[in-house]
């Protein structure tokens, strides 16, 4: 059974092909199109397809996929295993919910913290009884740099440099980088610590475009042993929804 899963993000999109639960192929693109979907998947006999999108419009892709296979519309109500207690499920980002489902698939019956370090940095917790109550949304690295430029008169727009290692800046550009990079790392450390104090058996899964940066920064911390880099967490969650739907 070959499944096509698509994750449409704010910055880029991912397409992946799974044979049951085995990831067979993946492609990351800046701009999704029907032509791109066809080019990526046309040589496979797709049985099921699903889309997670942070954007409003994805109907054109849905119509194309419906013409090829069994299309499953992904919502925050589709998972048969997650007890979604979020007060406004209609506003919950589908990528966040897919990451939670993926976390449960990788670490069933565990206390999991799913961190997605992308345009925004999100933190979502799932307990051992598969209860999801909510999470945290924070600005991502590039968003922090852009906002300081946009909301001040004199601070420049600085390009993100994840290799900047100094603890403080010797000029304005370095000061902005130090504030964003060091500040976000301390923030993540603090959030993980808050959950770890309550749940010492915590599993932390990190995905997103800036995940590698945070994993490097946390590798020498006391949390190194509980950090699990999983770049395809959202895709794994989407594929799991297909399996749950067909059970």
PDB file of C-alpha atoms in Angstrom:
ATOM      1  CA  UNK A   1       0.000   0.000   0.000  1.00  0.00           C
ATOM      2  CA  UNK A   2       1.658   3.215  -1.187  1.00  0.00           C
ATOM      3  CA  UNK A   3       0.532   6.420   0.515  1.00  0.00           C
ATOM      4  CA  UNK A   4       1.280   9.955  -0.645  1.00  0.00           C
ATOM      5  CA  UNK A   5       1.483  12.525   2.147  1.00  0.00           C
ATOM      6  CA  UNK A   6       1.986  16.260   1.656  1.00  0.00           C
ATOM      7  CA  UNK A   7       2.910  18.848   4.265  1.00  0.00           C
ATOM      8  CA  UNK A   8       2.418  22.437   3.066  1.00  0.00           C
ATOM      9  CA  UNK A   9       4.278  24.824   5.350  1.00  0.00           C
ATOM     10  CA  UNK A  10       4.792  28.565   5.486  1.00  0.00           C
ATOM     11  CA  UNK A  11       8.253  28.437   3.905  1.00  0.00           C
ATOM     12  CA  UNK A  12       8.378  25.186   1.928  1.00  0.00           C
ATOM     13  CA  UNK A  13       6.415  22.004   1.261  1.00  0.00           C
ATOM     14  CA  UNK A  14       7.298  18.339   1.687  1.00  0.00           C
ATOM     15  CA  UNK A  15       5.989  15.385  -0.300  1.00  0.00           C
ATOM     16  CA  UNK A  16       6.628  11.817   0.812  1.00  0.00           C
ATOM     17  CA  UNK A  17       5.770   8.304  -0.293  1.00  0.00           C
ATOM     18  CA  UNK A  18       5.253   5.556   2.264  1.00  0.00           C
ATOM     19  CA  UNK A  19       4.939   1.837   1.618  1.00  0.00           C
ATOM     20  CA  UNK A  20       2.751   1.031   4.609  1.00  0.00           C
ATOM     21  CA  UNK A  21       4.869   2.649   7.372  1.00  0.00           C
ATOM     22  CA  UNK A  22       8.190   2.637   5.526  1.00  0.00           C
ATOM     23  CA  UNK A  23       9.314   5.963   4.074  1.00  0.00           C
ATOM     24  CA  UNK A  24      10.321   5.307   0.463  1.00  0.00           C
ATOM     25  CA  UNK A  25      10.911   8.751  -1.026  1.00  0.00           C
ATOM     26  CA  UNK A  26      10.739  12.407  -0.030  1.00  0.00           C
ATOM     27  CA  UNK A  27      11.035  15.764  -1.795  1.00  0.00           C
ATOM     28  CA  UNK A  28      11.223  19.281  -0.378  1.00  0.00           C
ATOM     29  CA  UNK A  29      10.156  22.140  -2.665  1.00  0.00           C
ATOM     30  CA  UNK A  30       9.716  25.885  -2.352  1.00  0.00           C
ATOM     31  CA  UNK A  31       6.488  26.099  -4.335  1.00  0.00           C
ATOM     32  CA  UNK A  32       3.953  23.268  -4.539  1.00  0.00           C
ATOM     33  CA  UNK A  33       1.952  22.687  -7.721  1.00  0.00           C
ATOM     34  CA  UNK A  34      -0.173  19.954  -9.256  1.00  0.00           C
ATOM     35  CA  UNK A  35       2.612  19.447 -11.779  1.00  0.00           C
ATOM     36  CA  UNK A  36       5.134  18.943  -8.969  1.00  0.00           C
ATOM     37  CA  UNK A  37       2.881  16.400  -7.244  1.00  0.00           C
ATOM     38  CA  UNK A  38       2.407  14.518 -10.517  1.00  0.00           C
ATOM     39  CA  UNK A  39       6.124  14.532 -11.326  1.00  0.00           C
ATOM     40  CA  UNK A  40       6.993  13.215  -7.857  1.00  0.00           C
ATOM     41  CA  UNK A  41       4.388  10.448  -7.674  1.00  0.00           C
ATOM     42  CA  UNK A  42       3.242   9.508 -11.192  1.00  0.00           C
ATOM     43  CA  UNK A  43       5.321   6.314 -11.365  1.00  0.00           C
ATOM     44  CA  UNK A  44       3.658   4.890  -8.228  1.00  0.00           C
ATOM     45  CA  UNK A  45       0.260   3.275  -7.818  1.00  0.00           C
ATOM     46  CA  UNK A  46      -0.967   5.566  -5.041  1.00  0.00           C
ATOM     47  CA  UNK A  47      -3.716   4.058  -2.900  1.00  0.00           C
ATOM     48  CA  UNK A  48      -4.223   6.849  -0.340  1.00  0.00           C
ATOM     49  CA  UNK A  49      -3.279  10.518  -0.076  1.00  0.00           C
ATOM     50  CA  UNK A  50      -3.514  13.189   2.622  1.00  0.00           C
ATOM     51  CA  UNK A  51      -2.533  16.846   2.978  1.00  0.00           C
ATOM     52  CA  UNK A  52      -1.646  19.027   5.946  1.00  0.00           C
ATOM     53  CA  UNK A  53      -1.582  22.725   5.076  1.00  0.00           C
ATOM     54  CA  UNK A  54      -0.968  25.868   7.133  1.00  0.00           C
ATOM     55  CA  UNK A  55      -2.451  27.858   4.249  1.00  0.00           C
ATOM     56  CA  UNK A  56      -6.098  28.386   3.387  1.00  0.00           C
ATOM     57  CA  UNK A  57      -6.165  27.094  -0.174  1.00  0.00           C
ATOM     58  CA  UNK A  58      -5.321  23.492  -1.025  1.00  0.00           C
ATOM     59  CA  UNK A  59      -8.508  22.511  -2.905  1.00  0.00           C
ATOM     60  CA  UNK A  60      -6.759  22.349  -6.280  1.00  0.00           C
ATOM     61  CA  UNK A  61      -4.419  19.669  -4.912  1.00  0.00           C
ATOM     62  CA  UNK A  62      -7.300  17.820  -3.272  1.00  0.00           C
ATOM     63  CA  UNK A  63      -9.215  17.620  -6.555  1.00  0.00           C
ATOM     64  CA  UNK A  64      -6.200  16.251  -8.369  1.00  0.00           C
ATOM     65  CA  UNK A  65      -5.556  13.616  -5.702  1.00  0.00           C
ATOM     66  CA  UNK A  66      -9.220  12.602  -5.588  1.00  0.00           C
ATOM     67  CA  UNK A  67      -8.963  11.793  -9.286  1.00  0.00           C
ATOM     68  CA  UNK A  68      -6.075   9.427  -8.623  1.00  0.00           C
ATOM     69  CA  UNK A  69      -6.717   7.682  -5.311  1.00  0.00           C
ATOM     70  CA  UNK A  70      -8.551   7.607  -2.008  1.00  0.00           C
ATOM     71  CA  UNK A  71      -8.107  11.118  -0.602  1.00  0.00           C
ATOM     72  CA  UNK A  72      -8.457  11.560   3.169  1.00  0.00           C
ATOM     73  CA  UNK A  73      -9.260  15.068   4.365  1.00  0.00           C
ATOM     74  CA  UNK A  74      -7.101  15.785   7.392  1.00  0.00           C
ATOM     75  CA  UNK A  75      -8.734  17.643  10.285  1.00  0.00           C
ATOM     76  CA  UNK A  76      -8.088  17.840  14.002  1.00  0.00           C
ATOM     77  CA  UNK A  77     -10.921  15.349  14.545  1.00  0.00           C
ATOM     78  CA  UNK A  78      -9.658  12.465  12.407  1.00  0.00           C
ATOM     79  CA  UNK A  79      -7.275  10.665  14.774  1.00  0.00           C
ATOM     80  CA  UNK A  80      -8.817   7.683  16.520  1.00  0.00           C
ATOM     81  CA  UNK A  81      -6.103   7.539  19.192  1.00  0.00           C
ATOM     82  CA  UNK A  82      -5.564  11.118  20.337  1.00  0.00           C
ATOM     83  CA  UNK A  83      -7.916  12.640  22.895  1.00  0.00           C
ATOM     84  CA  UNK A  84      -7.847  16.197  21.566  1.00  0.00           C
ATOM     85  CA  UNK A  85      -8.787  18.501  24.448  1.00  0.00           C
ATOM     86  CA  UNK A  86      -7.733  21.729  22.720  1.00  0.00           C
ATOM     87  CA  UNK A  87     -10.431  24.335  23.436  1.00  0.00           C
ATOM     88  CA  UNK A  88     -10.492  25.659  19.866  1.00  0.00           C
ATOM     89  CA  UNK A  89      -9.694  22.642  17.665  1.00  0.00           C
ATOM     90  CA  UNK A  90     -10.724  24.567  14.539  1.00  0.00           C
ATOM     91  CA  UNK A  91      -7.783  26.950  15.096  1.00  0.00           C
ATOM     92  CA  UNK A  92      -5.223  24.250  15.893  1.00  0.00           C
ATOM     93  CA  UNK A  93      -2.554  24.076  13.204  1.00  0.00           C
ATOM     94  CA  UNK A  94      -2.769  20.807  11.298  1.00  0.00           C
ATOM     95  CA  UNK A  95       1.020  20.501  11.289  1.00  0.00           C
ATOM     96  CA  UNK A  96       1.022  20.688  15.096  1.00  0.00           C
ATOM     97  CA  UNK A  97      -1.625  17.988  15.338  1.00  0.00           C
ATOM     98  CA  UNK A  98       0.180  15.779  12.813  1.00  0.00           C
ATOM     99  CA  UNK A  99       3.376  16.102  14.882  1.00  0.00           C
ATOM    100  CA  UNK A 100       1.481  14.940  17.964  1.00  0.00           C
ATOM    101  CA  UNK A 101       0.098  11.930  16.074  1.00  0.00           C
ATOM    102  CA  UNK A 102       3.586  11.155  14.788  1.00  0.00           C
ATOM    103  CA  UNK A 103       5.004  11.342  18.311  1.00  0.00           C
ATOM    104  CA  UNK A 104       2.461   8.815  19.555  1.00  0.00           C
ATOM    105  CA  UNK A 105       3.266   6.500  16.643  1.00  0.00           C
ATOM    106  CA  UNK A 106       7.007   6.582  17.453  1.00  0.00           C
ATOM    107  CA  UNK A 107       6.676   6.489  21.255  1.00  0.00           C
ATOM    108  CA  UNK A 108       3.289   4.936  22.114  1.00  0.00           C
ATOM    109  CA  UNK A 109       1.997   5.355  25.675  1.00  0.00           C
ATOM    110  CA  UNK A 110       4.758   7.872  26.457  1.00  0.00           C
ATOM    111  CA  UNK A 111       4.940  11.453  27.655  1.00  0.00           C
ATOM    112  CA  UNK A 112       6.032  13.262  24.494  1.00  0.00           C
ATOM    113  CA  UNK A 113       6.969  16.862  23.758  1.00  0.00           C
ATOM    114  CA  UNK A 114       6.852  17.578  20.009  1.00  0.00           C
ATOM    115  CA  UNK A 115       8.902  20.633  19.017  1.00  0.00           C
ATOM    116  CA  UNK A 116       8.618  22.049  15.504  1.00  0.00           C
ATOM    117  CA  UNK A 117      11.343  24.644  14.898  1.00  0.00           C
ATOM    118  CA  UNK A 118      10.147  26.321  11.728  1.00  0.00           C
ATOM    119  CA  UNK A 119       8.701  29.723  10.852  1.00  0.00           C
ATOM    120  CA  UNK A 120       7.299  29.595  14.369  1.00  0.00           C
ATOM    121  CA  UNK A 121       8.582  27.348  17.144  1.00  0.00           C
ATOM    122  CA  UNK A 122       5.803  25.202  18.571  1.00  0.00           C
ATOM    123  CA  UNK A 123       5.810  22.992  21.640  1.00  0.00           C
ATOM    124  CA  UNK A 124       3.032  20.398  22.017  1.00  0.00           C
ATOM    125  CA  UNK A 125       2.711  17.839  24.796  1.00  0.00           C
ATOM    126  CA  UNK A 126       0.996  14.455  24.739  1.00  0.00           C
ATOM    127  CA  UNK A 127       0.696  12.352  27.895  1.00  0.00           C
ATOM    128  CA  UNK A 128       0.816   8.572  28.345  1.00  0.00           C
ATOM    129  CA  UNK A 129      -2.969   8.360  28.023  1.00  0.00           C
ATOM    130  CA  UNK A 130      -2.856  10.071  24.596  1.00  0.00           C
ATOM    131  CA  UNK A 131      -4.379  13.278  25.927  1.00  0.00           C
ATOM    132  CA  UNK A 132      -3.470  16.482  24.128  1.00  0.00           C
ATOM    133  CA  UNK A 133      -4.427  19.647  26.004  1.00  0.00           C
ATOM    134  CA  UNK A 134      -2.484  22.329  24.159  1.00  0.00           C
ATOM    135  CA  UNK A 135       0.910  23.835  23.625  1.00  0.00           C
ATOM    136  CA  UNK A 136       3.078  26.877  23.047  1.00  0.00           C
ATOM    137  CA  UNK A 137       3.684  29.015  19.946  1.00  0.00           C
ATOM    138  CA  UNK A 138       6.769  31.217  19.806  1.00  0.00           C
ATOM    139  CA  UNK A 139       8.448  33.220  16.999  1.00  0.00           C
ATOM    140  CA  UNK A 140      11.006  31.347  14.921  1.00  0.00           C
ATOM    141  CA  UNK A 141      14.591  32.493  14.397  1.00  0.00           C
ATOM    142  CA  UNK A 142      14.057  34.441  11.171  1.00  0.00           C
ATOM    143  CA  UNK A 143      10.810  35.918  12.451  1.00  0.00           C
ATOM    144  CA  UNK A 144      12.614  37.321  15.503  1.00  0.00           C
ATOM    145  CA  UNK A 145      15.245  39.001  13.349  1.00  0.00           C
ATOM    146  CA  UNK A 146      12.634  40.427  10.980  1.00  0.00           C
ATOM    147  CA  UNK A 147      10.415  41.721  13.775  1.00  0.00           C
ATOM    148  CA  UNK A 148      13.207  43.676  15.478  1.00  0.00           C
ATOM    149  CA  UNK A 149      13.931  45.387  12.181  1.00  0.00           C
ATOM    150  CA  UNK A 150      10.264  45.991  11.348  1.00  0.00           C
ATOM    151  CA  UNK A 151       9.248  47.453  14.716  1.00  0.00           C
ATOM    152  CA  UNK A 152      12.218  49.749  15.301  1.00  0.00           C
ATOM    153  CA  UNK A 153      13.610  52.753  13.464  1.00  0.00           C
ATOM    154  CA  UNK A 154      17.290  51.931  13.431  1.00  0.00           C
ATOM    155  CA  UNK A 155      17.885  48.207  13.939  1.00  0.00           C
ATOM    156  CA  UNK A 156      19.050  46.609  10.668  1.00  0.00           C
ATOM    157  CA  UNK A 157      17.647  43.477   9.071  1.00  0.00           C
ATOM    158  CA  UNK A 158      20.243  40.800   9.809  1.00  0.00           C
ATOM    159  CA  UNK A 159      20.584  37.534   7.923  1.00  0.00           C
ATOM    160  CA  UNK A 160      20.336  34.418  10.033  1.00  0.00           C
ATOM    161  CA  UNK A 161      23.723  32.843  10.737  1.00  0.00           C
ATOM    162  CA  UNK A 162      23.299  29.648  12.749  1.00  0.00           C
ATOM    163  CA  UNK A 163      27.099  29.263  12.998  1.00  0.00           C
ATOM    164  CA  UNK A 164      27.407  32.388  15.150  1.00  0.00           C
ATOM    165  CA  UNK A 165      28.720  31.070  18.467  1.00  0.00           C
ATOM    166  CA  UNK A 166      29.611  34.140  20.546  1.00  0.00           C
ATOM    167  CA  UNK A 167      27.781  34.640  23.830  1.00  0.00           C
ATOM    168  CA  UNK A 168      27.360  38.336  23.127  1.00  0.00           C
ATOM    169  CA  UNK A 169      27.696  40.776  20.246  1.00  0.00           C
ATOM    170  CA  UNK A 170      30.571  43.193  19.668  1.00  0.00           C
ATOM    171  CA  UNK A 171      28.457  45.261  17.285  1.00  0.00           C
ATOM    172  CA  UNK A 172      24.776  45.730  16.540  1.00  0.00           C
ATOM    173  CA  UNK A 173      24.556  42.931  13.978  1.00  0.00           C
ATOM    174  CA  UNK A 174      26.217  40.443  16.315  1.00  0.00           C
ATOM    175  CA  UNK A 175      24.108  41.659  19.230  1.00  0.00           C
ATOM    176  CA  UNK A 176      20.937  40.923  17.281  1.00  0.00           C
ATOM    177  CA  UNK A 177      22.192  37.464  16.331  1.00  0.00           C
ATOM    178  CA  UNK A 178      23.245  36.695  19.890  1.00  0.00           C
ATOM    179  CA  UNK A 179      19.870  37.782  21.220  1.00  0.00           C
ATOM    180  CA  UNK A 180      17.937  35.668  18.747  1.00  0.00           C
ATOM    181  CA  UNK A 181      20.117  32.548  18.782  1.00  0.00           C
ATOM    182  CA  UNK A 182      21.023  32.432  22.457  1.00  0.00           C
ATOM    183  CA  UNK A 183      17.612  33.666  23.527  1.00  0.00           C
ATOM    184  CA  UNK A 184      15.764  30.976  21.558  1.00  0.00           C
ATOM    185  CA  UNK A 185      18.053  28.230  22.865  1.00  0.00           C
ATOM    186  CA  UNK A 186      17.543  29.339  26.472  1.00  0.00           C
ATOM    187  CA  UNK A 187      13.818  29.494  25.797  1.00  0.00           C
ATOM    188  CA  UNK A 188      13.754  25.950  24.457  1.00  0.00           C
ATOM    189  CA  UNK A 189      15.900  24.701  27.322  1.00  0.00           C
ATOM    190  CA  UNK A 190      13.518  26.336  29.789  1.00  0.00           C
ATOM    191  CA  UNK A 191      10.386  24.868  28.208  1.00  0.00           C
ATOM    192  CA  UNK A 192      11.899  21.370  28.083  1.00  0.00           C
ATOM    193  CA  UNK A 193      12.967  21.714  31.695  1.00  0.00           C
ATOM    194  CA  UNK A 194       9.442  22.713  32.767  1.00  0.00           C
ATOM    195  CA  UNK A 195       8.008  19.543  31.240  1.00  0.00           C
ATOM    196  CA  UNK A 196      10.919  17.366  32.396  1.00  0.00           C
ATOM    197  CA  UNK A 197      10.402  18.361  36.031  1.00  0.00           C
ATOM    198  CA  UNK A 198       6.813  17.110  35.861  1.00  0.00           C
ATOM    199  CA  UNK A 199       7.488  14.110  33.601  1.00  0.00           C
ATOM    200  CA  UNK A 200      11.056  12.756  34.098  1.00  0.00           C
ATOM    201  CA  UNK A 201      10.443  10.028  31.492  1.00  0.00           C
ATOM    202  CA  UNK A 202       9.763  12.677  28.849  1.00  0.00           C
ATOM    203  CA  UNK A 203      10.543  11.997  25.184  1.00  0.00           C
ATOM    204  CA  UNK A 204      11.395  15.122  23.148  1.00  0.00           C
ATOM    205  CA  UNK A 205      10.997  14.988  19.367  1.00  0.00           C
ATOM    206  CA  UNK A 206      12.322  17.888  17.270  1.00  0.00           C
ATOM    207  CA  UNK A 207      11.522  18.632  13.642  1.00  0.00           C
ATOM    208  CA  UNK A 208      11.413  21.711  11.412  1.00  0.00           C
ATOM    209  CA  UNK A 209      13.831  23.688   9.288  1.00  0.00           C
ATOM    210  CA  UNK A 210      15.896  24.910  12.264  1.00  0.00           C
ATOM    211  CA  UNK A 211      15.824  21.606  14.155  1.00  0.00           C
ATOM    212  CA  UNK A 212      19.506  20.806  13.475  1.00  0.00           C
ATOM    213  CA  UNK A 213      20.581  24.101  15.038  1.00  0.00           C
ATOM    214  CA  UNK A 214      18.727  23.391  18.263  1.00  0.00           C
ATOM    215  CA  UNK A 215      19.892  19.776  18.425  1.00  0.00           C
ATOM    216  CA  UNK A 216      23.507  20.957  18.146  1.00  0.00           C
ATOM    217  CA  UNK A 217      22.991  23.528  20.876  1.00  0.00           C
ATOM    218  CA  UNK A 218      21.335  21.046  23.238  1.00  0.00           C
ATOM    219  CA  UNK A 219      23.645  18.077  22.599  1.00  0.00           C
ATOM    220  CA  UNK A 220      25.825  18.870  25.615  1.00  0.00           C
ATOM    221  CA  UNK A 221      22.938  19.713  27.929  1.00  0.00           C
ATOM    222  CA  UNK A 222      21.395  17.493  30.575  1.00  0.00           C
ATOM    223  CA  UNK A 223      18.588  16.807  28.093  1.00  0.00           C
ATOM    224  CA  UNK A 224      20.798  15.320  25.363  1.00  0.00           C
ATOM    225  CA  UNK A 225      19.666  11.761  26.134  1.00  0.00           C
ATOM    226  CA  UNK A 226      15.965  12.564  25.709  1.00  0.00           C
ATOM    227  CA  UNK A 227      16.280  14.604  22.485  1.00  0.00           C
ATOM    228  CA  UNK A 228      15.107  12.703  19.393  1.00  0.00           C
ATOM    229  CA  UNK A 229      15.677  14.512  16.063  1.00  0.00           C
ATOM    230  CA  UNK A 230      12.905  13.445  13.693  1.00  0.00           C
ATOM    231  CA  UNK A 231      12.842  15.651  10.585  1.00  0.00           C
ATOM    232  CA  UNK A 232       9.886  13.739   9.131  1.00  0.00           C
ATOM    233  CA  UNK A 233       7.688  13.841  12.239  1.00  0.00           C
ATOM    234  CA  UNK A 234       4.745  15.605  10.554  1.00  0.00           C
ATOM    235  CA  UNK A 235       4.905  13.266   7.559  1.00  0.00           C
ATOM    236  CA  UNK A 236       4.972  10.220   9.846  1.00  0.00           C
ATOM    237  CA  UNK A 237       1.923  11.580  11.643  1.00  0.00           C
ATOM    238  CA  UNK A 238       0.024  12.098   8.393  1.00  0.00           C
ATOM    239  CA  UNK A 239       0.822   8.574   7.234  1.00  0.00           C
ATOM    240  CA  UNK A 240      -0.366   7.263  10.591  1.00  0.00           C
ATOM    241  CA  UNK A 241      -3.707   9.016  10.087  1.00  0.00           C
ATOM    242  CA  UNK A 242      -4.150   7.066   6.855  1.00  0.00           C
ATOM    243  CA  UNK A 243      -3.545   3.788   8.690  1.00  0.00           C
ATOM    244  CA  UNK A 244      -5.954   4.740  11.467  1.00  0.00           C
ATOM    245  CA  UNK A 245      -8.570   5.723   8.877  1.00  0.00           C
ATOM    246  CA  UNK A 246      -8.297   2.333   7.172  1.00  0.00           C
ATOM    247  CA  UNK A 247      -8.340   0.224  10.336  1.00  0.00           C
TER     248      UNK A 247
END
